[in-house]
Amino acid sequence: MSHSPLLEVQDLVTEFETDEGVVRALDGVSFSIGEGQTLGLVGESGCGKSVTALSIMGLLPRPAGRIVAGSILFNNQRLNTLPTRSMETIRGQSIGMVFQEPMTALNPVHTIGRQLTESLRLHTNLNDQARIQAAVSMLDRVGIPAPDIRMTEYPHQLSGGMRQRVVIAMALICQPKLLIADEPTTALDVTIQAQILDLIKDLQNEMGMAVIMITHDLGVIAETCESMVVMYAGRVAERGSVKQIFGSPMHPYTQGLLSSIPKLDGIPKSRLPVIEGIVPSLFDLPTGCRFNNRCARAITLCRESVPALRERQADQIIACHLWDEPS
């Protein structure tokens, strides 16, 4: 395994220009992932997980969205300064993405076969027949029955689970080095969810690719990831290995997320704890720590100063004033 990261995001700042002014959706986000590893991005809706993925892929809506600071290094190549044509070569070929909603990720007026072979047409020198064979083979690998027949069908003719498998096939057909899976099990029943997660894990082992798993479901993180990044309101709250963070969460937000998971080791004697309030609007962010208005342990410093990311244990990094002094 390579000693240098496959992907390294450093101090990433992404902004959107809106009718109400400029908003900062990502503010100094940093993390890295090595070849063959699985990293989880977790947090509530509105914390910046999908914007992080779109920033990496160069798919921010233009001209409203833009990266204004930081760097995205992939295979030691800086993605956020590449010309559009160069980025189009990397996207799909070296980095694949499973989008959040398969029905919107698939074009309803084109057959499954046409959409699958399009990526091969753009990124390989295969002829028409070879592209069709490769697409049929990929549909078979992701567990779709009668793949030759599915090639002629349209997205509305497939179930939700089948469409999600097609989206995964599209992301992997060029055998990328990195797969970004944005809520790959959203709106699927629990049985299909488990099948999709097992499928991604099997294909990862088979291809040796790295995976960034974006989810709000900590159970998915625990089952599939080696390391994780907890995001809140566009910033990194805590970063480290899954074992470390699940075993000893340090940020109050992480602690709140983990304590709200139902336990199966007995009947609870009280209601599950919840994190009061909601993720703040980007137009009305609190000063200081962005979690301070929902944190029961917040002190005056939390409302006045932005906490820096600091290493508190080996490879476990948090942004919290409560840990500024040695215990």
PDB file of N, CA, C and O in Angstrom, residues 215-288:
ATOM      1  N   THR A 215     -22.763   9.430   4.701  1.00  0.00           N
ATOM      2  CA  THR A 215     -24.011   8.946   5.300  1.00  0.00           C
ATOM      3  C   THR A 215     -24.305   9.707   6.589  1.00  0.00           C
ATOM      4  O   THR A 215     -23.407  10.322   7.181  1.00  0.00           O
ATOM      5  N   HIS A 216     -25.564   9.692   7.006  1.00  0.00           N
ATOM      6  CA  HIS A 216     -25.929  10.177   8.331  1.00  0.00           C
ATOM      7  C   HIS A 216     -26.133   9.006   9.288  1.00  0.00           C
ATOM      8  O   HIS A 216     -26.440   9.201  10.459  1.00  0.00           O
ATOM      9  N   ASP A 217     -25.942   7.783   8.774  1.00  0.00           N
ATOM     10  CA  ASP A 217     -26.217   6.565   9.524  1.00  0.00           C
ATOM     11  C   ASP A 217     -24.917   6.034  10.135  1.00  0.00           C
ATOM     12  O   ASP A 217     -24.049   5.513   9.429  1.00  0.00           O
ATOM     13  N   LEU A 218     -24.793   6.167  11.442  1.00  0.00           N
ATOM     14  CA  LEU A 218     -23.567   5.707  12.105  1.00  0.00           C
ATOM     15  C   LEU A 218     -23.419   4.193  12.059  1.00  0.00           C
ATOM     16  O   LEU A 218     -22.302   3.678  12.151  1.00  0.00           O
ATOM     17  N   GLY A 219     -24.529   3.474  11.911  1.00  0.00           N
ATOM     18  CA  GLY A 219     -24.439   2.026  11.761  1.00  0.00           C
ATOM     19  C   GLY A 219     -23.712   1.638  10.489  1.00  0.00           C
ATOM     20  O   GLY A 219     -22.921   0.687  10.472  1.00  0.00           O
ATOM     21  N   VAL A 220     -23.961   2.380   9.418  1.00  0.00           N
ATOM     22  CA  VAL A 220     -23.259   2.142   8.149  1.00  0.00           C
ATOM     23  C   VAL A 220     -21.771   2.421   8.309  1.00  0.00           C
ATOM     24  O   VAL A 220     -20.920   1.667   7.825  1.00  0.00           O
ATOM     25  N   ILE A 221     -21.439   3.506   9.019  1.00  0.00           N
ATOM     26  CA  ILE A 221     -20.036   3.844   9.264  1.00  0.00           C
ATOM     27  C   ILE A 221     -19.337   2.721  10.029  1.00  0.00           C
ATOM     28  O   ILE A 221     -18.242   2.281   9.689  1.00  0.00           O
ATOM     29  N   ALA A 222     -19.986   2.230  11.085  1.00  0.00           N
ATOM     30  CA  ALA A 222     -19.394   1.186  11.916  1.00  0.00           C
ATOM     31  C   ALA A 222     -19.158  -0.090  11.122  1.00  0.00           C
ATOM     32  O   ALA A 222     -18.171  -0.803  11.343  1.00  0.00           O
ATOM     33  N   GLU A 223     -20.057  -0.386  10.200  1.00  0.00           N
ATOM     34  CA  GLU A 223     -19.990  -1.638   9.448  1.00  0.00           C
ATOM     35  C   GLU A 223     -18.998  -1.597   8.293  1.00  0.00           C
ATOM     36  O   GLU A 223     -18.400  -2.618   7.956  1.00  0.00           O
ATOM     37  N   THR A 224     -18.811  -0.417   7.697  1.00  0.00           N
ATOM     38  CA  THR A 224     -18.073  -0.371   6.429  1.00  0.00           C
ATOM     39  C   THR A 224     -16.755   0.386   6.468  1.00  0.00           C
ATOM     40  O   THR A 224     -15.924   0.191   5.579  1.00  0.00           O
ATOM     41  N   CYS A 225     -16.536   1.268   7.460  1.00  0.00           N
ATOM     42  CA  CYS A 225     -15.411   2.200   7.384  1.00  0.00           C
ATOM     43  C   CYS A 225     -14.304   1.888   8.388  1.00  0.00           C
ATOM     44  O   CYS A 225     -14.540   1.315   9.443  1.00  0.00           O
ATOM     45  N   GLU A 226     -13.101   2.327   8.030  1.00  0.00           N
ATOM     46  CA  GLU A 226     -11.944   2.210   8.914  1.00  0.00           C
ATOM     47  C   GLU A 226     -11.684   3.521   9.653  1.00  0.00           C
ATOM     48  O   GLU A 226     -11.264   3.521  10.810  1.00  0.00           O
ATOM     49  N   SER A 227     -11.903   4.629   8.974  1.00  0.00           N
ATOM     50  CA  SER A 227     -11.735   5.943   9.589  1.00  0.00           C
ATOM     51  C   SER A 227     -12.949   6.790   9.273  1.00  0.00           C
ATOM     52  O   SER A 227     -13.740   6.457   8.384  1.00  0.00           O
ATOM     53  N   MET A 228     -13.111   7.895  10.003  1.00  0.00           N
ATOM     54  CA  MET A 228     -14.313   8.699   9.811  1.00  0.00           C
ATOM     55  C   MET A 228     -14.033  10.170  10.093  1.00  0.00           C
ATOM     56  O   MET A 228     -13.109  10.523  10.840  1.00  0.00           O
ATOM     57  N   VAL A 229     -14.850  11.009   9.461  1.00  0.00           N
ATOM     58  CA  VAL A 229     -14.807  12.447   9.676  1.00  0.00           C
ATOM     59  C   VAL A 229     -16.211  12.876  10.090  1.00  0.00           C
ATOM     60  O   VAL A 229     -17.176  12.623   9.364  1.00  0.00           O
ATOM     61  N   VAL A 230     -16.335  13.481  11.259  1.00  0.00           N
ATOM     62  CA  VAL A 230     -17.625  13.996  11.724  1.00  0.00           C
ATOM     63  C   VAL A 230     -17.697  15.472  11.340  1.00  0.00           C
ATOM     64  O   VAL A 230     -16.843  16.267  11.755  1.00  0.00           O
ATOM     65  N   MET A 231     -18.684  15.839  10.529  1.00  0.00           N
ATOM     66  CA  MET A 231     -18.819  17.208  10.053  1.00  0.00           C
ATOM     67  C   MET A 231     -20.016  17.890  10.714  1.00  0.00           C
ATOM     68  O   MET A 231     -21.033  17.245  10.985  1.00  0.00           O
ATOM     69  N   TYR A 232     -19.847  19.191  10.952  1.00  0.00           N
ATOM     70  CA  TYR A 232     -20.960  19.971  11.488  1.00  0.00           C
ATOM     71  C   TYR A 232     -20.909  21.380  10.912  1.00  0.00           C
ATOM     72  O   TYR A 232     -19.895  22.072  11.039  1.00  0.00           O
ATOM     73  N   ALA A 233     -21.986  21.779  10.242  1.00  0.00           N
ATOM     74  CA  ALA A 233     -22.132  23.143   9.698  1.00  0.00           C
ATOM     75  C   ALA A 233     -20.925  23.558   8.868  1.00  0.00           C
ATOM     76  O   ALA A 233     -20.432  24.681   8.984  1.00  0.00           O
ATOM     77  N   GLY A 234     -20.441  22.639   8.030  1.00  0.00           N
ATOM     78  CA  GLY A 234     -19.365  22.977   7.098  1.00  0.00           C
ATOM     79  C   GLY A 234     -17.960  22.856   7.635  1.00  0.00           C
ATOM     80  O   GLY A 234     -16.991  23.158   6.932  1.00  0.00           O
ATOM     81  N   ARG A 235     -17.826  22.417   8.890  1.00  0.00           N
ATOM     82  CA  ARG A 235     -16.495  22.244   9.471  1.00  0.00           C
ATOM     83  C   ARG A 235     -16.316  20.823   9.988  1.00  0.00           C
ATOM     84  O   ARG A 235     -17.292  20.124  10.256  1.00  0.00           O
ATOM     85  N   VAL A 236     -15.063  20.428  10.165  1.00  0.00           N
ATOM     86  CA  VAL A 236     -14.755  19.132  10.767  1.00  0.00           C
ATOM     87  C   VAL A 236     -14.804  19.285  12.281  1.00  0.00           C
ATOM     88  O   VAL A 236     -14.113  20.129  12.862  1.00  0.00           O
ATOM     89  N   ALA A 237     -15.658  18.473  12.921  1.00  0.00           N
ATOM     90  CA  ALA A 237     -15.749  18.487  14.379  1.00  0.00           C
ATOM     91  C   ALA A 237     -14.772  17.484  14.997  1.00  0.00           C
ATOM     92  O   ALA A 237     -14.137  17.777  16.013  1.00  0.00           O
ATOM     93  N   GLU A 238     -14.663  16.311  14.365  1.00  0.00           N
ATOM     94  CA  GLU A 238     -13.790  15.263  14.902  1.00  0.00           C
ATOM     95  C   GLU A 238     -13.367  14.348  13.772  1.00  0.00           C
ATOM     96  O   GLU A 238     -14.119  14.102  12.823  1.00  0.00           O
ATOM     97  N   ARG A 239     -12.134  13.853  13.869  1.00  0.00           N
ATOM     98  CA  ARG A 239     -11.595  12.990  12.818  1.00  0.00           C
ATOM     99  C   ARG A 239     -10.697  11.942  13.452  1.00  0.00           C
ATOM    100  O   ARG A 239      -9.927  12.239  14.364  1.00  0.00           O
ATOM    101  N   GLY A 240     -10.824  10.691  12.988  1.00  0.00           N
ATOM    102  CA  GLY A 240      -9.985   9.630  13.529  1.00  0.00           C
ATOM    103  C   GLY A 240     -10.445   8.279  13.041  1.00  0.00           C
ATOM    104  O   GLY A 240     -11.268   8.175  12.122  1.00  0.00           O
ATOM    105  N   SER A 241      -9.931   7.219  13.645  1.00  0.00           N
ATOM    106  CA  SER A 241     -10.355   5.876  13.263  1.00  0.00           C
ATOM    107  C   SER A 241     -11.740   5.600  13.826  1.00  0.00           C
ATOM    108  O   SER A 241     -12.142   6.175  14.844  1.00  0.00           O
ATOM    109  N   VAL A 242     -12.471   4.723  13.160  1.00  0.00           N
ATOM    110  CA  VAL A 242     -13.810   4.357  13.630  1.00  0.00           C
ATOM    111  C   VAL A 242     -13.714   3.739  15.019  1.00  0.00           C
ATOM    112  O   VAL A 242     -14.530   4.037  15.905  1.00  0.00           O
ATOM    113  N   LYS A 243     -12.719   2.910  15.241  1.00  0.00           N
ATOM    114  CA  LYS A 243     -12.555   2.262  16.538  1.00  0.00           C
ATOM    115  C   LYS A 243     -12.338   3.292  17.643  1.00  0.00           C
ATOM    116  O   LYS A 243     -12.938   3.205  18.731  1.00  0.00           O
ATOM    117  N   GLN A 244     -11.487   4.291  17.372  1.00  0.00           N
ATOM    118  CA  GLN A 244     -11.220   5.315  18.379  1.00  0.00           C
ATOM    119  C   GLN A 244     -12.459   6.150  18.689  1.00  0.00           C
ATOM    120  O   GLN A 244     -12.809   6.372  19.848  1.00  0.00           O
ATOM    121  N   ILE A 245     -13.119   6.625  17.637  1.00  0.00           N
ATOM    122  CA  ILE A 245     -14.230   7.552  17.845  1.00  0.00           C
ATOM    123  C   ILE A 245     -15.443   6.855  18.449  1.00  0.00           C
ATOM    124  O   ILE A 245     -16.110   7.394  19.336  1.00  0.00           O
ATOM    125  N   PHE A 246     -15.730   5.638  18.004  1.00  0.00           N
ATOM    126  CA  PHE A 246     -16.852   4.912  18.593  1.00  0.00           C
ATOM    127  C   PHE A 246     -16.529   4.508  20.030  1.00  0.00           C
ATOM    128  O   PHE A 246     -17.410   4.489  20.884  1.00  0.00           O
ATOM    129  N   GLY A 247     -15.272   4.202  20.290  1.00  0.00           N
ATOM    130  CA  GLY A 247     -14.896   3.772  21.634  1.00  0.00           C
ATOM    131  C   GLY A 247     -14.728   4.919  22.600  1.00  0.00           C
ATOM    132  O   GLY A 247     -15.001   4.787  23.795  1.00  0.00           O
ATOM    133  N   SER A 248     -14.263   6.089  22.087  1.00  0.00           N
ATOM    134  CA  SER A 248     -14.012   7.223  22.965  1.00  0.00           C
ATOM    135  C   SER A 248     -14.274   8.532  22.225  1.00  0.00           C
ATOM    136  O   SER A 248     -13.350   9.275  21.896  1.00  0.00           O
ATOM    137  N   PRO A 249     -15.548   8.838  21.945  1.00  0.00           N
ATOM    138  CA  PRO A 249     -15.863  10.093  21.250  1.00  0.00           C
ATOM    139  C   PRO A 249     -15.506  11.275  22.144  1.00  0.00           C
ATOM    140  O   PRO A 249     -15.776  11.257  23.345  1.00  0.00           O
ATOM    141  N   MET A 250     -14.926  12.316  21.558  1.00  0.00           N
ATOM    142  CA  MET A 250     -14.462  13.437  22.373  1.00  0.00           C
ATOM    143  C   MET A 250     -15.260  14.714  22.132  1.00  0.00           C
ATOM    144  O   MET A 250     -15.453  15.502  23.049  1.00  0.00           O
ATOM    145  N   HIS A 251     -15.731  14.954  20.925  1.00  0.00           N
ATOM    146  CA  HIS A 251     -16.493  16.166  20.650  1.00  0.00           C
ATOM    147  C   HIS A 251     -17.935  15.987  21.136  1.00  0.00           C
ATOM    148  O   HIS A 251     -18.532  14.925  20.940  1.00  0.00           O
ATOM    149  N   PRO A 252     -18.522  16.995  21.768  1.00  0.00           N
ATOM    150  CA  PRO A 252     -19.907  16.864  22.236  1.00  0.00           C
ATOM    151  C   PRO A 252     -20.887  16.494  21.128  1.00  0.00           C
ATOM    152  O   PRO A 252     -21.877  15.794  21.393  1.00  0.00           O
ATOM    153  N   TYR A 253     -20.644  16.964  19.919  1.00  0.00           N
ATOM    154  CA  TYR A 253     -21.547  16.620  18.812  1.00  0.00           C
ATOM    155  C   TYR A 253     -21.450  15.132  18.485  1.00  0.00           C
ATOM    156  O   TYR A 253     -22.471  14.452  18.323  1.00  0.00           O
ATOM    157  N   THR A 254     -20.234  14.620  18.423  1.00  0.00           N
ATOM    158  CA  THR A 254     -20.044  13.188  18.183  1.00  0.00           C
ATOM    159  C   THR A 254     -20.673  12.368  19.298  1.00  0.00           C
ATOM    160  O   THR A 254     -21.334  11.353  19.046  1.00  0.00           O
ATOM    161  N   GLN A 255     -20.476  12.797  20.528  1.00  0.00           N
ATOM    162  CA  GLN A 255     -21.071  12.093  21.668  1.00  0.00           C
ATOM    163  C   GLN A 255     -22.588  12.068  21.556  1.00  0.00           C
ATOM    164  O   GLN A 255     -23.234  11.060  21.837  1.00  0.00           O
ATOM    165  N   GLY A 256     -23.176  13.198  21.121  1.00  0.00           N
ATOM    166  CA  GLY A 256     -24.621  13.259  20.963  1.00  0.00           C
ATOM    167  C   GLY A 256     -25.125  12.335  19.874  1.00  0.00           C
ATOM    168  O   GLY A 256     -26.157  11.665  20.036  1.00  0.00           O
ATOM    169  N   LEU A 257     -24.401  12.274  18.759  1.00  0.00           N
ATOM    170  CA  LEU A 257     -24.797  11.379  17.669  1.00  0.00           C
ATOM    171  C   LEU A 257     -24.763   9.920  18.121  1.00  0.00           C
ATOM    172  O   LEU A 257     -25.687   9.151  17.859  1.00  0.00           O
ATOM    173  N   LEU A 258     -23.688   9.560  18.805  1.00  0.00           N
ATOM    174  CA  LEU A 258     -23.537   8.160  19.218  1.00  0.00           C
ATOM    175  C   LEU A 258     -24.535   7.778  20.316  1.00  0.00           C
ATOM    176  O   LEU A 258     -25.042   6.658  20.337  1.00  0.00           O
ATOM    177  N   SER A 259     -24.841   8.708  21.212  1.00  0.00           N
ATOM    178  CA  SER A 259     -25.761   8.378  22.306  1.00  0.00           C
ATOM    179  C   SER A 259     -27.202   8.250  21.818  1.00  0.00           C
ATOM    180  O   SER A 259     -28.041   7.679  22.511  1.00  0.00           O
ATOM    181  N   SER A 260     -27.488   8.762  20.629  1.00  0.00           N
ATOM    182  CA  SER A 260     -28.860   8.690  20.110  1.00  0.00           C
ATOM    183  C   SER A 260     -29.133   7.401  19.342  1.00  0.00           C
ATOM    184  O   SER A 260     -30.240   7.199  18.848  1.00  0.00           O
ATOM    185  N   ILE A 261     -28.129   6.516  19.257  1.00  0.00           N
ATOM    186  CA  ILE A 261     -28.319   5.230  18.576  1.00  0.00           C
ATOM    187  C   ILE A 261     -29.050   4.269  19.509  1.00  0.00           C
ATOM    188  O   ILE A 261     -28.624   4.072  20.649  1.00  0.00           O
ATOM    189  N   PRO A 262     -30.149   3.664  19.070  1.00  0.00           N
ATOM    190  CA  PRO A 262     -30.854   2.702  19.926  1.00  0.00           C
ATOM    191  C   PRO A 262     -29.955   1.512  20.272  1.00  0.00           C
ATOM    192  O   PRO A 262     -29.203   1.028  19.425  1.00  0.00           O
ATOM    193  N   LYS A 263     -30.017   1.071  21.515  1.00  0.00           N
ATOM    194  CA  LYS A 263     -29.247  -0.085  21.972  1.00  0.00           C
ATOM    195  C   LYS A 263     -30.152  -1.312  21.988  1.00  0.00           C
ATOM    196  O   LYS A 263     -31.330  -1.226  22.326  1.00  0.00           O
ATOM    197  N   LEU A 264     -29.577  -2.457  21.637  1.00  0.00           N
ATOM    198  CA  LEU A 264     -30.348  -3.692  21.586  1.00  0.00           C
ATOM    199  C   LEU A 264     -30.037  -4.611  22.767  1.00  0.00           C
ATOM    200  O   LEU A 264     -30.405  -5.775  22.763  1.00  0.00           O
ATOM    201  N   ASP A 265     -29.326  -4.087  23.770  1.00  0.00           N
ATOM    202  CA  ASP A 265     -28.918  -4.933  24.897  1.00  0.00           C
ATOM    203  C   ASP A 265     -29.846  -4.773  26.093  1.00  0.00           C
ATOM    204  O   ASP A 265     -29.434  -4.841  27.240  1.00  0.00           O
ATOM    205  N   GLY A 266     -31.099  -4.551  25.823  1.00  0.00           N
ATOM    206  CA  GLY A 266     -32.056  -4.445  26.914  1.00  0.00           C
ATOM    207  C   GLY A 266     -33.082  -3.369  26.631  1.00  0.00           C
ATOM    208  O   GLY A 266     -32.953  -2.577  25.704  1.00  0.00           O
ATOM    209  N   ILE A 267     -34.135  -3.329  27.427  1.00  0.00           N
ATOM    210  CA  ILE A 267     -35.186  -2.335  27.250  1.00  0.00           C
ATOM    211  C   ILE A 267     -34.742  -1.031  27.894  1.00  0.00           C
ATOM    212  O   ILE A 267     -34.388  -0.997  29.077  1.00  0.00           O
ATOM    213  N   PRO A 268     -34.713   0.062  27.130  1.00  0.00           N
ATOM    214  CA  PRO A 268     -34.278   1.328  27.724  1.00  0.00           C
ATOM    215  C   PRO A 268     -35.246   1.783  28.814  1.00  0.00           C
ATOM    216  O   PRO A 268     -36.454   1.628  28.701  1.00  0.00           O
ATOM    217  N   LYS A 269     -34.694   2.343  29.884  1.00  0.00           N
ATOM    218  CA  LYS A 269     -35.514   2.809  31.005  1.00  0.00           C
ATOM    219  C   LYS A 269     -35.978   4.244  30.802  1.00  0.00           C
ATOM    220  O   LYS A 269     -36.755   4.769  31.577  1.00  0.00           O
ATOM    221  N   SER A 270     -35.474   4.889  29.780  1.00  0.00           N
ATOM    222  CA  SER A 270     -35.864   6.274  29.515  1.00  0.00           C
ATOM    223  C   SER A 270     -35.811   6.519  28.008  1.00  0.00           C
ATOM    224  O   SER A 270     -35.368   5.668  27.239  1.00  0.00           O
ATOM    225  N   ARG A 271     -36.264   7.685  27.605  1.00  0.00           N
ATOM    226  CA  ARG A 271     -36.222   8.045  26.197  1.00  0.00           C
ATOM    227  C   ARG A 271     -34.771   8.166  25.725  1.00  0.00           C
ATOM    228  O   ARG A 271     -33.876   8.509  26.495  1.00  0.00           O
ATOM    229  N   LEU A 272     -34.566   7.900  24.411  1.00  0.00           N
ATOM    230  CA  LEU A 272     -33.239   8.094  23.857  1.00  0.00           C
ATOM    231  C   LEU A 272     -32.856   9.563  23.930  1.00  0.00           C
ATOM    232  O   LEU A 272     -33.691  10.442  23.690  1.00  0.00           O
ATOM    233  N   PRO A 273     -31.604   9.861  24.266  1.00  0.00           N
ATOM    234  CA  PRO A 273     -31.177  11.257  24.261  1.00  0.00           C
ATOM    235  C   PRO A 273     -31.198  11.822  22.837  1.00  0.00           C
ATOM    236  O   PRO A 273     -30.998  11.088  21.864  1.00  0.00           O
ATOM    237  N   VAL A 274     -31.463  13.097  22.719  1.00  0.00           N
ATOM    238  CA  VAL A 274     -31.463  13.756  21.415  1.00  0.00           C
ATOM    239  C   VAL A 274     -30.609  15.013  21.513  1.00  0.00           C
ATOM    240  O   VAL A 274     -30.367  15.548  22.596  1.00  0.00           O
ATOM    241  N   ILE A 275     -30.130  15.475  20.355  1.00  0.00           N
ATOM    242  CA  ILE A 275     -29.428  16.755  20.283  1.00  0.00           C
ATOM    243  C   ILE A 275     -30.484  17.819  20.013  1.00  0.00           C
ATOM    244  O   ILE A 275     -31.119  17.806  18.960  1.00  0.00           O
ATOM    245  N   GLU A 276     -30.690  18.681  20.965  1.00  0.00           N
ATOM    246  CA  GLU A 276     -31.726  19.708  20.821  1.00  0.00           C
ATOM    247  C   GLU A 276     -31.385  20.659  19.672  1.00  0.00           C
ATOM    248  O   GLU A 276     -30.212  20.937  19.392  1.00  0.00           O
ATOM    249  N   GLY A 277     -32.426  21.163  19.004  1.00  0.00           N
ATOM    250  CA  GLY A 277     -32.217  22.142  17.948  1.00  0.00           C
ATOM    251  C   GLY A 277     -31.884  21.496  16.613  1.00  0.00           C
ATOM    252  O   GLY A 277     -31.960  20.276  16.445  1.00  0.00           O
ATOM    253  N   ILE A 278     -31.517  22.335  15.647  1.00  0.00           N
ATOM    254  CA  ILE A 278     -31.197  21.874  14.305  1.00  0.00           C
ATOM    255  C   ILE A 278     -29.888  22.500  13.845  1.00  0.00           C
ATOM    256  O   ILE A 278     -29.395  23.462  14.443  1.00  0.00           O
ATOM    257  N   VAL A 279     -29.333  21.951  12.759  1.00  0.00           N
ATOM    258  CA  VAL A 279     -28.127  22.528  12.163  1.00  0.00           C
ATOM    259  C   VAL A 279     -28.452  23.951  11.720  1.00  0.00           C
ATOM    260  O   VAL A 279     -29.465  24.184  11.053  1.00  0.00           O
ATOM    261  N   PRO A 280     -27.627  24.926  12.077  1.00  0.00           N
ATOM    262  CA  PRO A 280     -27.955  26.321  11.748  1.00  0.00           C
ATOM    263  C   PRO A 280     -27.904  26.598  10.250  1.00  0.00           C
ATOM    264  O   PRO A 280     -27.199  25.921   9.497  1.00  0.00           O
ATOM    265  N   SER A 281     -28.672  27.576   9.827  1.00  0.00           N
ATOM    266  CA  SER A 281     -28.628  28.027   8.439  1.00  0.00           C
ATOM    267  C   SER A 281     -27.271  28.656   8.144  1.00  0.00           C
ATOM    268  O   SER A 281     -26.663  29.306   9.013  1.00  0.00           O
ATOM    269  N   LEU A 282     -26.798  28.483   6.915  1.00  0.00           N
ATOM    270  CA  LEU A 282     -25.531  29.100   6.527  1.00  0.00           C
ATOM    271  C   LEU A 282     -25.614  30.623   6.573  1.00  0.00           C
ATOM    272  O   LEU A 282     -24.594  31.308   6.612  1.00  0.00           O
ATOM    273  N   PHE A 283     -26.833  31.170   6.540  1.00  0.00           N
ATOM    274  CA  PHE A 283     -27.018  32.619   6.616  1.00  0.00           C
ATOM    275  C   PHE A 283     -27.051  33.123   8.050  1.00  0.00           C
ATOM    276  O   PHE A 283     -27.033  34.332   8.283  1.00  0.00           O
ATOM    277  N   ASP A 284     -27.101  32.221   9.015  1.00  0.00           N
ATOM    278  CA  ASP A 284     -27.232  32.628  10.413  1.00  0.00           C
ATOM    279  C   ASP A 284     -26.402  31.719  11.308  1.00  0.00           C
ATOM    280  O   ASP A 284     -26.919  31.079  12.221  1.00  0.00           O
ATOM    281  N   LEU A 285     -25.109  31.666  11.038  1.00  0.00           N
ATOM    282  CA  LEU A 285     -24.222  30.792  11.791  1.00  0.00           C
ATOM    283  C   LEU A 285     -23.823  31.437  13.116  1.00  0.00           C
ATOM    284  O   LEU A 285     -23.577  32.653  13.170  1.00  0.00           O
ATOM    285  N   PRO A 286     -23.752  30.656  14.182  1.00  0.00           N
ATOM    286  CA  PRO A 286     -23.314  31.216  15.459  1.00  0.00           C
ATOM    287  C   PRO A 286     -21.848  31.640  15.380  1.00  0.00           C
ATOM    288  O   PRO A 286     -21.064  31.081  14.603  1.00  0.00           O
ATOM    289  N   THR A 287     -21.479  32.616  16.182  1.00  0.00           N
ATOM    290  CA  THR A 287     -20.063  32.973  16.286  1.00  0.00           C
ATOM    291  C   THR A 287     -19.349  31.921  17.125  1.00  0.00           C
ATOM    292  O   THR A 287     -19.964  31.182  17.889  1.00  0.00           O
ATOM    293  N   GLY A 288     -18.041  31.865  16.975  1.00  0.00           N
ATOM    294  CA  GLY A 288     -17.269  30.877  17.716  1.00  0.00           C
ATOM    295  C   GLY A 288     -17.499  29.479  17.183  1.00  0.00           C
ATOM    296  O   GLY A 288     -17.578  29.259  15.972  1.00  0.00           O
TER     297      GLY A 288
END
